[in-house]
PDB file of C-alpha atoms in Angstrom:
ATOM      1  CA  GLN W  16      -2.682 -57.240  -5.904  1.00 92.00           C
ATOM      2  CA  VAL W  17      -0.283 -58.391  -8.812  1.00 94.00           C
ATOM      3  CA  GLN W  18      -1.644 -60.527 -11.927  1.00 97.00           C
ATOM      4  CA  LEU W  19       0.597 -63.089 -13.556  1.00 97.00           C
ATOM      5  CA  VAL W  20      -0.285 -64.784 -17.109  1.00 97.00           C
ATOM      6  CA  GLU W  21       2.016 -67.437 -18.481  1.00 96.00           C
ATOM      7  CA  SER W  22       1.952 -68.655 -21.953  1.00 96.00           C
ATOM      8  CA  GLY W  23       4.154 -70.416 -24.440  1.00 97.00           C
ATOM      9  CA  GLY W  24       3.771 -74.165 -23.304  1.00 96.00           C
ATOM     10  CA  GLY W  25       2.817 -76.773 -25.564  1.00 97.00           C
ATOM     11  CA  LEU W  26       4.125 -80.197 -27.011  1.00 98.00           C
ATOM     12  CA  VAL W  27       7.509 -80.404 -28.241  1.00 98.00           C
ATOM     13  CA  GLN W  28       9.698 -83.266 -29.148  1.00 98.00           C
ATOM     14  CA  THR W  29      13.208 -84.515 -27.028  1.00 98.00           C
ATOM     15  CA  GLY W  30      15.829 -81.977 -28.110  1.00 98.00           C
ATOM     16  CA  GLY W  31      13.145 -79.109 -28.823  1.00 98.00           C
ATOM     17  CA  SER W  32      12.819 -75.642 -26.983  1.00 98.00           C
ATOM     18  CA  LEU W  33      10.515 -73.727 -25.849  1.00 98.00           C
ATOM     19  CA  ARG W  34      10.355 -70.204 -24.679  1.00 98.00           C
ATOM     20  CA  LEU W  35       7.374 -69.550 -22.081  1.00 98.00           C
ATOM     21  CA  SER W  36       6.406 -65.895 -20.855  1.00 98.00           C
ATOM     22  CA  CYS W  37       4.912 -64.793 -17.772  1.00 98.00           C
ATOM     23  CA  ALA W  38       3.181 -61.014 -17.910  1.00 97.00           C
ATOM     24  CA  ALA W  39       2.487 -59.072 -14.912  1.00 96.00           C
ATOM     25  CA  SER W  40      -0.162 -56.508 -14.103  1.00 93.00           C
ATOM     26  CA  GLY W  41      -1.180 -54.804 -11.164  1.00 91.00           C
ATOM     27  CA  ARG W  42       0.840 -53.537  -8.229  1.00 89.00           C
ATOM     28  CA  THR W  43       4.235 -54.571 -10.039  1.00 88.00           C
ATOM     29  CA  VAL W  44       6.061 -51.891  -7.546  1.00 89.00           C
ATOM     30  CA  SER W  45       5.243 -53.997  -4.703  1.00 90.00           C
ATOM     31  CA  MET W  46       7.105 -57.084  -6.538  1.00 94.00           C
ATOM     32  CA  ASN W  47      11.063 -57.206  -6.247  1.00 95.00           C
ATOM     33  CA  ALA W  48      11.796 -61.196  -7.679  1.00 97.00           C
ATOM     34  CA  MET W  49      10.445 -63.293  -9.920  1.00 97.00           C
ATOM     35  CA  GLY W  50      10.545 -67.013 -10.582  1.00 98.00           C
ATOM     36  CA  TRP W  51       9.625 -70.123 -12.213  1.00 98.00           C
ATOM     37  CA  PHE W  52       8.413 -73.433 -10.864  1.00 98.00           C
ATOM     38  CA  ARG W  53       7.141 -76.631 -12.068  1.00 98.00           C
ATOM     39  CA  ARG W  54       4.758 -79.221 -10.841  1.00 98.00           C
ATOM     40  CA  ALA W  55       5.087 -83.036 -12.760  1.00 97.00           C
ATOM     41  CA  PRO W  56       2.326 -85.676 -12.765  1.00 93.00           C
ATOM     42  CA  GLY W  57       2.622 -87.227  -9.416  1.00 95.00           C
ATOM     43  CA  LYS W  58       5.148 -84.669  -8.069  1.00 96.00           C
ATOM     44  CA  GLU W  59       5.434 -82.008  -5.405  1.00 97.00           C
ATOM     45  CA  ARG W  60       5.861 -78.658  -7.318  1.00 97.00           C
ATOM     46  CA  GLU W  61       9.762 -77.571  -7.392  1.00 97.00           C
ATOM     47  CA  PHE W  62      11.811 -74.866  -8.171  1.00 98.00           C
ATOM     48  CA  VAL W  63      13.001 -73.576 -11.381  1.00 98.00           C
ATOM     49  CA  ALA W  64      14.524 -70.326 -11.703  1.00 98.00           C
ATOM     50  CA  LYS W  65      14.434 -66.629  -9.928  1.00 98.00           C
ATOM     51  CA  ILE W  66      15.680 -63.768 -11.114  1.00 98.00           C
ATOM     52  CA  THR W  67      15.294 -59.913  -9.701  1.00 96.00           C
ATOM     53  CA  VAL W  68      12.845 -57.647 -11.313  1.00 94.00           C
ATOM     54  CA  ASN W  69      15.544 -55.658 -13.066  1.00 92.00           C
ATOM     55  CA  GLY W  70      17.113 -58.922 -14.376  1.00 91.00           C
ATOM     56  CA  GLY W  71      19.545 -59.260 -12.006  1.00 92.00           C
ATOM     57  CA  SER W  72      20.815 -62.055 -10.576  1.00 96.00           C
ATOM     58  CA  PRO W  73      19.428 -65.516 -12.245  1.00 97.00           C
ATOM     59  CA  PHE W  74      19.694 -68.426 -10.255  1.00 97.00           C
ATOM     60  CA  TYR W  75      18.550 -71.886 -11.188  1.00 98.00           C
ATOM     61  CA  GLU W  76      17.670 -75.412  -9.764  1.00 97.00           C
ATOM     62  CA  SER W  77      21.260 -76.699 -10.262  1.00 95.00           C
ATOM     63  CA  SER W  78      20.317 -80.024 -12.710  1.00 93.00           C
ATOM     64  CA  LEU W  79      18.609 -77.032 -14.982  1.00 94.00           C
ATOM     65  CA  LYS W  80      21.406 -74.994 -15.455  1.00 87.00           C
ATOM     66  CA  GLY W  81      22.783 -74.588 -18.710  1.00 92.00           C
ATOM     67  CA  ARG W  82      19.698 -75.635 -20.490  1.00 97.00           C
ATOM     68  CA  PHE W  83      17.409 -72.982 -18.901  1.00 98.00           C
ATOM     69  CA  THR W  84      17.292 -69.396 -18.685  1.00 98.00           C
ATOM     70  CA  ILE W  85      15.496 -67.277 -17.086  1.00 98.00           C
ATOM     71  CA  SER W  86      15.290 -63.254 -17.966  1.00 97.00           C
ATOM     72  CA  THR W  87      13.229 -60.257 -17.942  1.00 96.00           C
ATOM     73  CA  ASP W  88      11.691 -57.031 -20.049  1.00 93.00           C
ATOM     74  CA  ASN W  89      11.017 -54.635 -17.920  1.00 87.00           C
ATOM     75  CA  ALA W  90       9.342 -52.455 -20.144  1.00 88.00           C
ATOM     76  CA  LYS W  91       6.731 -55.111 -20.704  1.00 89.00           C
ATOM     77  CA  ASN W  92       7.103 -56.084 -17.453  1.00 92.00           C
ATOM     78  CA  THR W  93       7.366 -60.116 -18.603  1.00 96.00           C
ATOM     79  CA  VAL W  94       9.934 -62.856 -17.538  1.00 97.00           C
ATOM     80  CA  TYR W  95      10.982 -65.320 -19.739  1.00 98.00           C
ATOM     81  CA  LEU W  96      12.044 -69.103 -19.253  1.00 98.00           C
ATOM     82  CA  GLN W  97      13.856 -70.328 -22.747  1.00 98.00           C
ATOM     83  CA  MET W  98      14.158 -73.708 -21.861  1.00 98.00           C
ATOM     84  CA  ASN W  99      16.366 -76.175 -24.506  1.00 98.00           C
ATOM     85  CA  ASN W 100      17.414 -79.722 -25.062  1.00 98.00           C
ATOM     86  CA  LEU W 101      14.059 -80.721 -23.758  1.00 98.00           C
ATOM     87  CA  LYS W 102      13.778 -83.710 -22.147  1.00 97.00           C
ATOM     88  CA  PRO W 103      10.823 -86.243 -21.193  1.00 97.00           C
ATOM     89  CA  GLU W 104      11.261 -85.533 -17.580  1.00 96.00           C
ATOM     90  CA  ASP W 105      11.153 -81.696 -17.967  1.00 98.00           C
ATOM     91  CA  THR W 106       7.007 -82.614 -18.941  1.00 98.00           C
ATOM     92  CA  ALA W 107       4.735 -80.757 -16.091  1.00 98.00           C
ATOM     93  CA  VAL W 108       3.132 -77.721 -15.483  1.00 98.00           C
ATOM     94  CA  TYR W 109       5.339 -74.517 -15.033  1.00 98.00           C
ATOM     95  CA  TYR W 110       4.046 -71.616 -12.906  1.00 98.00           C
ATOM     96  CA  CYS W 111       5.213 -67.848 -12.568  1.00 98.00           C
ATOM     97  CA  ALA W 112       5.485 -66.265  -9.034  1.00 98.00           C
ATOM     98  CA  ALA W 113       6.269 -62.979  -7.743  1.00 97.00           C
ATOM     99  CA  SER W 114       8.091 -62.531  -4.364  1.00 97.00           C
ATOM    100  CA  ARG W 115       8.653 -59.324  -2.394  1.00 97.00           C
ATOM    101  CA  SER W 116      12.237 -60.413  -1.763  1.00 97.00           C
ATOM    102  CA  TYR W 117      14.848 -62.354  -4.176  1.00 97.00           C
ATOM    103  CA  PHE W 118      16.291 -64.101  -0.717  1.00 96.00           C
ATOM    104  CA  PRO W 119      14.618 -65.352   0.624  1.00 97.00           C
ATOM    105  CA  PHE W 120      11.884 -66.057  -2.595  1.00 97.00           C
ATOM    106  CA  SER W 121       8.830 -66.520  -1.103  1.00 97.00           C
ATOM    107  CA  PRO W 122       5.850 -66.219  -3.452  1.00 97.00           C
ATOM    108  CA  ALA W 123       2.987 -63.463  -3.120  1.00 97.00           C
ATOM    109  CA  TYR W 124       1.530 -64.403  -6.137  1.00 97.00           C
ATOM    110  CA  TRP W 125       1.182 -67.307  -8.399  1.00 98.00           C
ATOM    111  CA  GLY W 126       0.095 -67.595 -12.186  1.00 97.00           C
ATOM    112  CA  GLN W 127      -2.546 -70.008 -13.685  1.00 97.00           C
ATOM    113  CA  GLY W 128       0.331 -72.550 -14.956  1.00 97.00           C
ATOM    114  CA  THR W 129       1.372 -73.529 -18.777  1.00 98.00           C
ATOM    115  CA  GLN W 130       1.545 -77.117 -19.845  1.00 98.00           C
ATOM    116  CA  VAL W 131       4.546 -77.809 -21.341  1.00 98.00           C
ATOM    117  CA  THR W 132       5.041 -82.115 -23.145  1.00 98.00           C
ATOM    118  CA  VAL W 133       7.958 -83.300 -23.876  1.00 98.00           C
ATOM    119  CA  SER W 134       7.569 -86.250 -26.057  1.00 97.00           C
ATOM    120  CA  SER W 135      10.509 -89.057 -26.478  1.00 91.00           C
TER     121      SER W 135
END
């Protein structure tokens, strides 16, 4: 089992920044990639970004590239999502996920989610 705990969400104004964190524990050795997804009100959950557990091959949903940055800290078993120039349409619950493979990225474990609200 792998446990994922997100933190760092909150309320921010348009143009602001937030950094989300996801701390992994348990049998993390079985995971090879980490990622972020989000679910906006009334919408399906969508992919945001993914990365290998060693911090390689960051990949983004095309519309978010340039504003969002995914990274890892292996010493802390933590994956981050730096979000800059936030827009109201970024308002969503953000979820961390762990996958046994980078491609395809198939979440085996999910965090509980952290709320991000961007005010206009």
